[in-house]
Amino acid sequence: MAKIDRIVNVQISLNTTAIKEKSFSDMLILGPHVLSVGRSMIVTGPDELLDAGMQPTDPIYLAVSDAFKQIPTVNRVFIGRMLVASQTLTVAADPVAGQTYTVTLGWRDTAGVVQSDTVTYVAGSTPTPTSVATGLLAVINASDAPVNATATTGVITVSATGGATFSMTSTGSLSSPVPTSAEPAATALAAVRAENDDWYGIVLTSRVQATVLQVAEWAESNEKMFGTSVAASAAIDPASTTDLISLLKQGQYFRTNVWYHSDAGEYIEAAIMAKAFTFYPGAETWANKRLAGIAYDNLLEGQAQAVFNKNGNTFEPFRNFAITQNGRVAAGEWIDVIRFRDWLAEQCKVNVVSAIINANGGKVPYTDAGIQIIASALRVALDLGVARGGIAPPEMASDGSDTVIPSYVINVPLASSVSFNNKANRLLQDVNFTARLAGAIHTVEIKGALSYAL
């Protein structure tokens, strides 16, 4: 039978390619743990960590908890894993006869596939911590996991072998301390990012100054936003120049915000980030925000100003409420401006690439019409920036005229003015825009006068 295509041939192209956009509303909490083999995991509440076996005193749990306390708050939090070389299991002092102890170990095989093995030991009729530890030691070492276990006086130490990584969870009367890691934070962040890059903000559980500075450096060169805090009294001392806030200012980090908070066990940076990330970039400010479950710092005015002069931030009481103050990054710019800038740059990239690869006719021609296609893609991004509140809407001039000040101005060259070489290389340059930031009102000054007549 002859094909109908002989009479009518129809070809329909699909110019519908969608480009994945970066998220600017997801946060990562980085710290050591042995809950999973993967470098990243996602939780939608702190109880998920407890259910997985994490201790309620673990800094990761505390940071996640402070994030989810906020109203409103983010829908999810990423957990980034720093490598743990070894972890201990301590048998309870009064083991029960016949009690079942299980240890589940996870690892990746040579092909990178996650494997797991659950080993079990049942306590005898007259168990002691040492006898239980000895029994568990035998079954752990007999497993297929690339680990080596040792035991002494009721404590089992499980260590990775051959540079492998492992996860470990347990049931029964076993307890584990908060794990530690010797892995550089920058190395861990790079590994987490390689596995999953769907996050923008970083909260570090460590308070070690050298580690904090390392993460600030990493965030600056990897287009991420880092939040941290410091409890040292030197931070509120105007004469100090070696405290963490001062060092971050000296480093002129545009992607790091640092908070003075006297309670080092609370993660104020996780709380404010979770709250701010519920707003679209451009719609928020990080100052004048109330935080749930975070203790405020009752600072003297001189102490608060010392923090502000170092481009740090605080959480202070005013009458019957407490709010965040300042809202700047270490380099002095507003935190919300940095986030909005990163988001707008991503929108411009995505819109222009989409216009190029989904062009009608198979290409964007190097003509005035083609250049306007690029300009239109930019205009869509900038208009969304206006709608989100980051770019100011059109406003009337203050001189009383009918002049309208636009939100932004886009400049593109005429095709005839482009050099032969650029056309030959198919490179369009001299495309630029200027947009007016909407900003935010943080403080107000009002002057009035009282009189018997106006």
Short mmCIF file of C-alpha atoms in Angstrom, two decimals:
data_model
loop_
_atom_site.label_atom_id
_atom_site.label_comp_id
_atom_site.label_asym_id
_atom_site.label_seq_id
_atom_site.Cartn_x
_atom_site.Cartn_y
_atom_site.Cartn_z
CA MET A 1 0.00 0.00 0.00
CA ALA A 2 1.30 3.45 -0.91
CA LYS A 3 2.01 5.89 1.92
CA ILE A 4 -0.16 8.98 2.18
CA ASP A 5 3.10 10.95 2.63
CA ARG A 6 3.34 10.82 -1.20
CA ILE A 7 0.43 13.26 -1.27
CA VAL A 8 0.86 15.26 1.92
CA ASN A 9 4.12 15.20 3.90
CA VAL A 10 3.96 16.78 7.35
CA GLN A 11 7.03 17.44 9.54
CA ILE A 12 6.44 19.06 12.96
CA SER A 13 9.46 20.11 14.98
CA LEU A 14 9.41 20.44 18.75
CA ASN A 15 10.89 23.72 19.90
CA THR A 16 10.03 22.92 23.51
CA THR A 17 13.34 22.11 25.19
CA ALA A 18 13.14 23.05 28.86
CA ILE A 19 16.34 24.04 30.67
CA LYS A 20 16.83 23.05 34.28
CA GLU A 21 17.17 26.12 36.49
CA LYS A 22 19.29 26.39 39.60
CA SER A 23 17.49 26.64 42.90
CA PHE A 24 17.97 29.72 45.05
CA SER A 25 15.61 28.56 47.80
CA ASP A 26 17.20 25.32 48.99
CA MET A 27 19.78 25.03 51.76
CA LEU A 28 22.45 22.48 52.63
CA ILE A 29 23.60 21.66 56.16
CA LEU A 30 27.11 20.21 56.08
CA GLY A 31 28.53 17.99 58.81
CA PRO A 32 29.87 14.50 59.55
CA HIS A 33 27.47 11.58 59.86
CA VAL A 34 27.20 7.85 59.11
CA LEU A 35 23.50 7.64 58.28
CA SER A 36 23.99 7.08 54.56
CA VAL A 37 26.66 6.26 52.03
CA GLY A 38 25.66 9.05 49.65
CA ARG A 39 27.10 12.52 49.98
CA SER A 40 23.68 14.15 50.14
CA MET A 41 20.29 13.30 51.54
CA ILE A 42 17.04 15.27 51.81
CA VAL A 43 14.85 15.58 54.90
CA THR A 44 11.50 17.28 55.31
CA GLY A 45 11.64 17.42 59.11
CA PRO A 46 14.13 16.88 61.94
CA ASP A 47 12.40 13.72 63.20
CA GLU A 48 13.54 11.91 60.06
CA LEU A 49 17.10 12.20 61.37
CA LEU A 50 16.12 10.76 64.74
CA ASP A 51 14.31 7.91 63.04
CA ALA A 52 17.48 7.17 61.08
CA GLY A 53 19.47 6.92 64.30
CA MET A 54 20.98 10.36 64.72
CA GLN A 55 21.47 11.63 68.27
CA PRO A 56 19.33 14.64 69.33
CA THR A 57 22.57 16.32 70.43
CA ASP A 58 24.12 16.06 66.97
CA PRO A 59 24.83 19.52 65.48
CA ILE A 60 23.25 18.45 62.19
CA TYR A 61 20.00 17.68 64.00
CA LEU A 62 20.15 20.97 65.92
CA ALA A 63 20.68 22.98 62.73
CA VAL A 64 17.89 21.16 60.88
CA SER A 65 15.60 21.65 63.86
CA ASP A 66 16.30 25.40 63.99
CA ALA A 67 15.55 25.63 60.28
CA PHE A 68 12.20 23.85 60.52
CA LYS A 69 11.10 25.83 63.61
CA GLN A 70 10.47 28.89 61.47
CA ILE A 71 7.06 30.00 60.21
CA PRO A 72 7.10 30.00 57.25
CA THR A 73 10.01 27.70 56.49
CA VAL A 74 11.48 25.74 53.61
CA ASN A 75 9.90 22.49 52.43
CA ARG A 76 13.10 20.49 52.60
CA VAL A 77 16.71 20.63 53.73
CA PHE A 78 19.70 18.94 52.13
CA ILE A 79 22.17 17.19 54.41
CA GLY A 80 25.76 17.11 53.15
CA ARG A 81 28.03 14.37 54.50
CA MET A 82 31.61 14.85 55.56
CA LEU A 83 33.51 11.55 55.61
CA VAL A 84 33.78 9.69 58.90
CA ALA A 85 36.77 7.34 59.16
CA SER A 86 35.51 5.46 62.23
CA GLN A 87 32.58 5.35 64.62
CA THR A 88 31.98 3.63 67.94
CA LEU A 89 29.08 1.63 69.37
CA THR A 90 28.78 1.46 73.14
CA VAL A 91 26.81 -1.37 74.71
CA ALA A 92 24.49 -0.32 77.54
CA ALA A 93 25.76 -1.10 81.04
CA ASP A 94 22.94 -3.55 81.83
CA PRO A 95 22.33 -5.78 78.78
CA VAL A 96 19.27 -8.01 78.92
CA ALA A 97 19.46 -11.75 78.34
CA GLY A 98 18.17 -12.72 74.91
CA GLN A 99 18.16 -9.16 73.63
CA THR A 100 18.75 -8.80 69.88
CA TYR A 101 21.33 -6.32 68.62
CA THR A 102 21.52 -5.42 64.94
CA VAL A 103 24.00 -3.32 63.00
CA THR A 104 23.33 -2.31 59.40
CA LEU A 105 26.38 -1.38 57.36
CA GLY A 106 26.32 0.31 53.97
CA TRP A 107 29.03 0.90 51.36
CA ARG A 108 29.62 1.23 47.63
CA ASP A 109 31.03 -1.68 45.66
CA THR A 110 33.70 -1.34 42.96
CA ALA A 111 31.00 -0.39 40.44
CA GLY A 112 29.75 2.39 42.69
CA VAL A 113 26.51 0.59 43.56
CA VAL A 114 25.32 0.96 47.16
CA GLN A 115 25.39 -2.31 49.09
CA SER A 116 24.22 -3.10 52.62
CA ASP A 117 24.50 -5.90 55.12
CA THR A 118 22.64 -6.29 58.41
CA VAL A 119 24.31 -8.39 61.09
CA THR A 120 22.61 -9.67 64.23
CA TYR A 121 23.76 -10.83 67.64
CA VAL A 122 21.52 -12.23 70.38
CA ALA A 123 22.74 -11.79 73.96
CA GLY A 124 23.30 -14.93 76.02
CA SER A 125 21.77 -15.86 79.37
CA THR A 126 24.22 -13.80 81.46
CA PRO A 127 25.36 -11.01 79.15
CA THR A 128 27.84 -8.31 80.01
CA PRO A 129 28.82 -5.27 77.92
CA THR A 130 32.08 -7.01 77.08
CA SER A 131 30.43 -10.25 75.96
CA VAL A 132 27.91 -8.38 73.80
CA ALA A 133 30.68 -6.27 72.27
CA THR A 134 32.70 -9.39 71.55
CA GLY A 135 29.72 -11.05 69.87
CA LEU A 136 28.97 -8.01 67.74
CA LEU A 137 32.63 -7.69 66.85
CA ALA A 138 32.61 -11.16 65.34
CA VAL A 139 29.52 -10.68 63.16
CA ILE A 140 30.62 -7.22 61.98
CA ASN A 141 34.03 -8.48 60.88
CA ALA A 142 32.36 -11.45 59.20
CA SER A 143 30.19 -9.18 57.06
CA ASP A 144 30.97 -8.19 53.48
CA ALA A 145 31.36 -4.52 54.42
CA PRO A 146 34.81 -2.96 53.87
CA VAL A 147 35.25 -2.23 57.58
CA ASN A 148 37.36 -3.45 60.44
CA ALA A 149 35.98 -3.63 63.98
CA THR A 150 37.78 -3.74 67.30
CA ALA A 151 36.30 -3.99 70.78
CA THR A 152 37.30 -3.21 74.33
CA THR A 153 35.26 -3.10 77.56
CA GLY A 154 31.89 -2.89 75.85
CA VAL A 155 32.86 -0.40 73.14
CA ILE A 156 33.11 -1.42 69.48
CA THR A 157 35.05 0.78 67.06
CA VAL A 158 34.17 0.36 63.39
CA SER A 159 36.65 1.77 60.88
CA ALA A 160 36.64 1.97 57.10
CA THR A 161 39.31 0.00 55.28
CA GLY A 162 41.13 0.75 52.04
CA GLY A 163 39.84 4.32 51.82
CA ALA A 164 36.23 3.15 51.60
CA THR A 165 33.29 5.04 53.03
CA PHE A 166 30.58 3.40 55.08
CA SER A 167 27.28 4.03 56.80
CA MET A 168 26.15 2.43 60.03
CA THR A 169 22.89 2.30 61.94
CA SER A 170 21.98 0.06 64.86
CA THR A 171 19.14 -1.20 67.03
CA GLY A 172 19.20 -2.57 70.55
CA SER A 173 20.80 -0.97 73.58
CA LEU A 174 23.65 0.63 71.63
CA SER A 175 24.69 4.27 71.60
CA SER A 176 27.09 6.26 69.46
CA PRO A 177 28.74 9.64 70.01
CA VAL A 178 28.43 12.53 67.59
CA PRO A 179 30.80 11.57 64.76
CA THR A 180 33.81 13.63 63.75
CA SER A 181 35.55 14.12 60.43
CA ALA A 182 39.06 15.00 59.35
CA GLU A 183 37.97 15.70 55.78
CA PRO A 184 38.46 19.31 54.62
CA ALA A 185 35.09 21.05 54.32
CA ALA A 186 35.92 22.29 50.81
CA THR A 187 36.59 18.72 49.68
CA ALA A 188 33.28 17.57 51.16
CA LEU A 189 31.36 20.41 49.51
CA ALA A 190 32.85 19.62 46.12
CA ALA A 191 31.87 15.95 46.53
CA VAL A 192 28.34 16.86 47.63
CA ARG A 193 27.97 19.23 44.70
CA ALA A 194 29.14 16.57 42.25
CA GLU A 195 26.41 14.25 43.52
CA ASN A 196 23.61 16.81 43.87
CA ASP A 197 23.80 20.53 43.09
CA ASP A 198 20.15 21.45 43.73
CA TRP A 199 20.96 23.74 46.68
CA TYR A 200 22.17 27.31 47.10
CA GLY A 201 22.62 28.12 50.79
CA ILE A 202 25.21 26.49 53.05
CA VAL A 203 25.15 26.07 56.83
CA LEU A 204 28.22 24.50 58.43
CA THR A 205 27.86 22.63 61.71
CA SER A 206 31.49 23.26 62.65
CA ARG A 207 32.40 26.40 64.61
CA VAL A 208 36.14 26.00 64.01
CA GLN A 209 37.37 29.31 62.62
CA ALA A 210 39.74 27.83 60.04
CA THR A 211 36.96 25.58 58.69
CA VAL A 212 34.51 28.49 58.51
CA LEU A 213 37.00 30.58 56.53
CA GLN A 214 37.59 27.63 54.20
CA VAL A 215 33.87 27.33 53.46
CA ALA A 216 33.59 31.10 52.93
CA GLU A 217 36.36 30.84 50.35
CA TRP A 218 34.66 27.89 48.65
CA ALA A 219 31.25 29.56 48.53
CA GLU A 220 32.74 32.70 46.98
CA SER A 221 34.19 30.81 44.04
CA ASN A 222 31.28 28.41 43.56
CA GLU A 223 28.31 30.80 43.46
CA LYS A 224 26.77 29.61 46.72
CA MET A 225 25.59 31.56 49.79
CA PHE A 226 27.13 30.70 53.16
CA GLY A 227 25.69 31.56 56.57
CA THR A 228 27.59 31.18 59.83
CA SER A 229 27.62 32.51 63.38
CA VAL A 230 30.10 33.21 66.18
CA ALA A 231 29.67 33.28 69.95
CA ALA A 232 33.11 34.61 70.95
CA SER A 233 32.95 37.83 72.96
CA ALA A 234 35.66 39.35 70.75
CA ALA A 235 33.05 39.65 68.00
CA ILE A 236 31.22 42.36 69.96
CA ASP A 237 34.45 44.14 70.95
CA PRO A 238 35.02 47.18 68.72
CA ALA A 239 38.77 46.96 69.34
CA SER A 240 39.07 43.36 68.12
CA THR A 241 40.33 42.80 64.57
CA THR A 242 41.10 39.08 64.76
CA ASP A 243 37.66 37.68 65.58
CA LEU A 244 35.76 35.72 62.93
CA ILE A 245 33.48 38.59 61.89
CA SER A 246 36.48 40.88 61.40
CA LEU A 247 38.37 38.25 59.41
CA LEU A 248 35.40 37.67 57.11
CA LYS A 249 35.10 41.41 56.55
CA GLN A 250 38.82 41.62 55.80
CA GLY A 251 38.34 38.83 53.26
CA GLN A 252 35.55 40.88 51.59
CA TYR A 253 33.33 37.87 51.09
CA PHE A 254 30.21 38.81 49.14
CA ARG A 255 28.57 35.40 49.59
CA THR A 256 29.00 34.94 53.35
CA ASN A 257 26.77 36.36 56.06
CA VAL A 258 27.89 36.06 59.68
CA TRP A 259 25.80 36.47 62.82
CA TYR A 260 26.83 37.16 66.38
CA HIS A 261 24.95 34.75 68.63
CA SER A 262 26.04 33.99 72.18
CA ASP A 263 24.49 30.51 72.21
CA ALA A 264 26.84 28.39 70.09
CA GLY A 265 24.44 25.44 70.40
CA GLU A 266 21.83 27.24 68.32
CA TYR A 267 22.08 27.74 64.58
CA ILE A 268 20.67 31.20 64.00
CA GLU A 269 22.13 31.15 60.49
CA ALA A 270 19.99 28.10 59.63
CA ALA A 271 16.90 29.76 61.09
CA ILE A 272 17.19 33.04 59.16
CA MET A 273 18.19 31.29 55.94
CA ALA A 274 15.20 28.94 56.14
CA LYS A 275 12.86 31.87 56.70
CA ALA A 276 14.35 34.10 53.98
CA PHE A 277 14.37 31.28 51.45
CA THR A 278 10.56 31.05 51.60
CA PHE A 279 10.50 34.32 49.63
CA TYR A 280 11.36 34.63 45.96
CA PRO A 281 14.76 36.23 45.38
CA GLY A 282 14.17 39.97 45.35
CA ALA A 283 11.10 39.80 47.59
CA GLU A 284 12.87 39.58 50.95
CA THR A 285 15.19 41.33 53.31
CA TRP A 286 17.20 39.52 55.99
CA ALA A 287 16.80 42.32 58.52
CA ASN A 288 13.81 42.88 60.82
CA LYS A 289 12.81 39.21 60.81
CA ARG A 290 11.39 37.39 63.82
CA LEU A 291 12.84 33.94 64.52
CA ALA A 292 11.15 31.10 66.38
CA GLY A 293 13.04 29.01 68.91
CA ILE A 294 16.16 31.20 68.82
CA ALA A 295 17.29 33.08 71.93
CA TYR A 296 17.94 36.78 71.37
CA ASP A 297 21.08 38.59 72.49
CA ASN A 298 20.49 41.55 74.79
CA LEU A 299 23.41 43.65 73.57
CA LEU A 300 24.55 47.07 74.61
CA GLU A 301 24.30 49.62 71.82
CA GLY A 302 28.07 49.82 71.56
CA GLN A 303 28.32 46.03 71.23
CA ALA A 304 25.69 45.92 68.49
CA GLN A 305 27.38 48.75 66.60
CA ALA A 306 30.70 46.89 66.86
CA VAL A 307 29.10 43.95 65.05
CA PHE A 308 27.50 46.20 62.43
CA ASN A 309 30.77 48.03 61.79
CA LYS A 310 32.33 44.66 61.00
CA ASN A 311 29.44 43.90 58.59
CA GLY A 312 28.02 41.30 60.96
CA ASN A 313 24.41 40.73 61.98
CA THR A 314 22.50 40.30 65.25
CA PHE A 315 19.21 39.12 66.73
CA GLU A 316 18.08 41.60 69.41
CA PRO A 317 15.00 42.43 71.50
CA PHE A 318 12.88 45.53 70.99
CA ARG A 319 10.19 46.02 73.67
CA ASN A 320 8.15 42.81 73.51
CA PHE A 321 9.64 41.29 70.35
CA ALA A 322 13.01 40.36 68.90
CA ILE A 323 14.16 40.77 65.30
CA THR A 324 17.25 40.36 63.16
CA GLN A 325 19.36 43.44 62.50
CA ASN A 326 21.59 44.69 59.67
CA GLY A 327 21.18 41.96 57.02
CA ARG A 328 24.56 42.35 55.29
CA VAL A 329 27.19 40.03 53.88
CA ALA A 330 30.77 40.25 55.12
CA ALA A 331 31.74 42.57 52.26
CA GLY A 332 29.03 45.07 53.25
CA GLU A 333 26.40 44.49 50.55
CA TRP A 334 22.86 43.49 51.49
CA ILE A 335 22.32 39.72 51.63
CA ASP A 336 19.12 39.93 49.59
CA VAL A 337 20.87 41.86 46.81
CA ILE A 338 23.47 39.09 46.41
CA ARG A 339 20.79 36.41 46.26
CA PHE A 340 18.73 38.42 43.78
CA ARG A 341 21.80 39.08 41.61
CA ASP A 342 22.59 35.36 41.44
CA TRP A 343 18.99 34.54 40.59
CA LEU A 344 18.76 37.23 37.90
CA ALA A 345 22.00 36.06 36.28
CA GLU A 346 20.56 32.53 36.13
CA GLN A 347 17.31 33.80 34.59
CA CYS A 348 19.22 35.69 31.91
CA LYS A 349 21.31 32.61 31.07
CA VAL A 350 18.33 30.28 30.91
CA ASN A 351 16.17 32.63 28.83
CA VAL A 352 18.87 33.42 26.27
CA VAL A 353 19.94 29.77 25.89
CA SER A 354 16.29 28.77 25.51
CA ALA A 355 15.81 31.41 22.80
CA ILE A 356 18.85 30.10 20.91
CA ILE A 357 18.08 26.39 21.00
CA ASN A 358 14.31 26.74 20.50
CA ALA A 359 14.55 29.33 17.73
CA ASN A 360 11.94 29.20 15.00
CA GLY A 361 13.48 28.54 11.63
CA GLY A 362 16.35 26.59 13.12
CA LYS A 363 18.56 29.49 14.20
CA VAL A 364 18.77 33.01 15.56
CA PRO A 365 20.03 34.98 12.56
CA TYR A 366 22.83 37.54 12.93
CA THR A 367 20.51 40.37 11.93
CA ASP A 368 18.78 43.18 13.76
CA ALA A 369 15.76 40.92 14.14
CA GLY A 370 17.90 38.13 15.55
CA ILE A 371 19.61 40.46 18.01
CA GLN A 372 16.19 41.59 19.18
CA ILE A 373 15.33 37.96 19.94
CA ILE A 374 18.20 37.99 22.43
CA ALA A 375 17.04 41.34 23.82
CA SER A 376 13.52 39.99 24.23
CA ALA A 377 14.84 37.01 26.19
CA LEU A 378 16.64 39.42 28.53
CA ARG A 379 13.50 41.52 28.84
CA VAL A 380 11.52 38.50 30.05
CA ALA A 381 14.07 37.91 32.82
CA LEU A 382 14.09 41.57 33.85
CA ASP A 383 10.30 41.82 33.83
CA LEU A 384 10.16 38.83 36.16
CA GLY A 385 12.70 40.62 38.36
CA VAL A 386 10.30 43.56 38.55
CA ALA A 387 7.38 41.27 39.37
CA ARG A 388 9.39 39.52 42.12
CA GLY A 389 10.25 42.84 43.75
CA GLY A 390 13.99 42.94 43.16
CA ILE A 391 13.87 45.56 40.41
CA ALA A 392 11.94 48.79 40.99
CA PRO A 393 8.80 49.33 38.90
CA PRO A 394 8.56 52.35 36.55
CA GLU A 395 8.35 55.57 38.58
CA MET A 396 7.60 59.22 37.89
CA ALA A 397 10.48 61.68 37.91
CA SER A 398 10.72 63.90 41.00
CA ASP A 399 10.89 67.13 38.96
CA GLY A 400 7.12 67.27 38.54
CA SER A 401 7.23 66.45 34.82
CA ASP A 402 5.49 63.55 33.10
CA THR A 403 8.81 61.78 32.65
CA VAL A 404 8.69 58.09 33.53
CA ILE A 405 11.86 56.50 34.88
CA PRO A 406 11.96 52.94 33.50
CA SER A 407 12.73 49.87 35.57
CA TYR A 408 15.62 48.96 33.33
CA VAL A 409 17.33 49.80 30.05
CA ILE A 410 18.65 47.19 27.59
CA ASN A 411 21.32 48.11 25.05
CA VAL A 412 22.13 45.94 22.04
CA PRO A 413 24.20 46.74 18.95
CA LEU A 414 22.91 47.07 15.41
CA ALA A 415 23.94 44.17 13.22
CA SER A 416 25.65 46.59 10.83
CA SER A 417 27.96 47.82 13.63
CA VAL A 418 29.24 44.37 14.57
CA SER A 419 32.76 43.56 13.41
CA PHE A 420 33.39 41.09 10.62
CA ASN A 421 35.38 38.89 13.01
CA ASN A 422 32.57 38.63 15.56
CA LYS A 423 30.08 37.77 12.85
CA ALA A 424 32.45 35.15 11.48
CA ASN A 425 32.83 33.67 14.97
CA ARG A 426 29.06 33.98 15.53
CA LEU A 427 29.72 35.92 18.74
CA LEU A 428 27.36 38.67 19.89
CA GLN A 429 28.94 41.19 22.24
CA ASP A 430 28.00 44.63 23.61
CA VAL A 431 24.70 43.38 25.04
CA ASN A 432 24.15 45.04 28.40
CA PHE A 433 21.43 46.29 30.71
CA THR A 434 21.05 48.58 33.69
CA ALA A 435 18.27 47.95 36.20
CA ARG A 436 17.17 49.92 39.26
CA LEU A 437 17.13 47.89 42.48
CA ALA A 438 13.94 48.19 44.49
CA GLY A 439 15.83 47.91 47.80
CA ALA A 440 14.03 47.77 51.14
CA ILE A 441 13.25 50.11 54.02
CA HIS A 442 14.97 48.99 57.23
CA THR A 443 14.84 52.15 59.32
CA VAL A 444 12.76 55.33 59.23
CA GLU A 445 13.52 58.87 60.37
CA ILE A 446 10.55 61.12 61.04
CA LYS A 447 10.77 64.80 61.97
CA GLY A 448 7.77 66.77 63.10
CA ALA A 449 6.86 69.96 64.85
CA LEU A 450 4.09 70.98 67.21
CA SER A 451 2.54 74.39 66.88
CA TYR A 452 -0.62 76.31 67.75
CA ALA A 453 -1.04 77.11 64.08
CA LEU A 454 -0.06 75.49 60.80
#
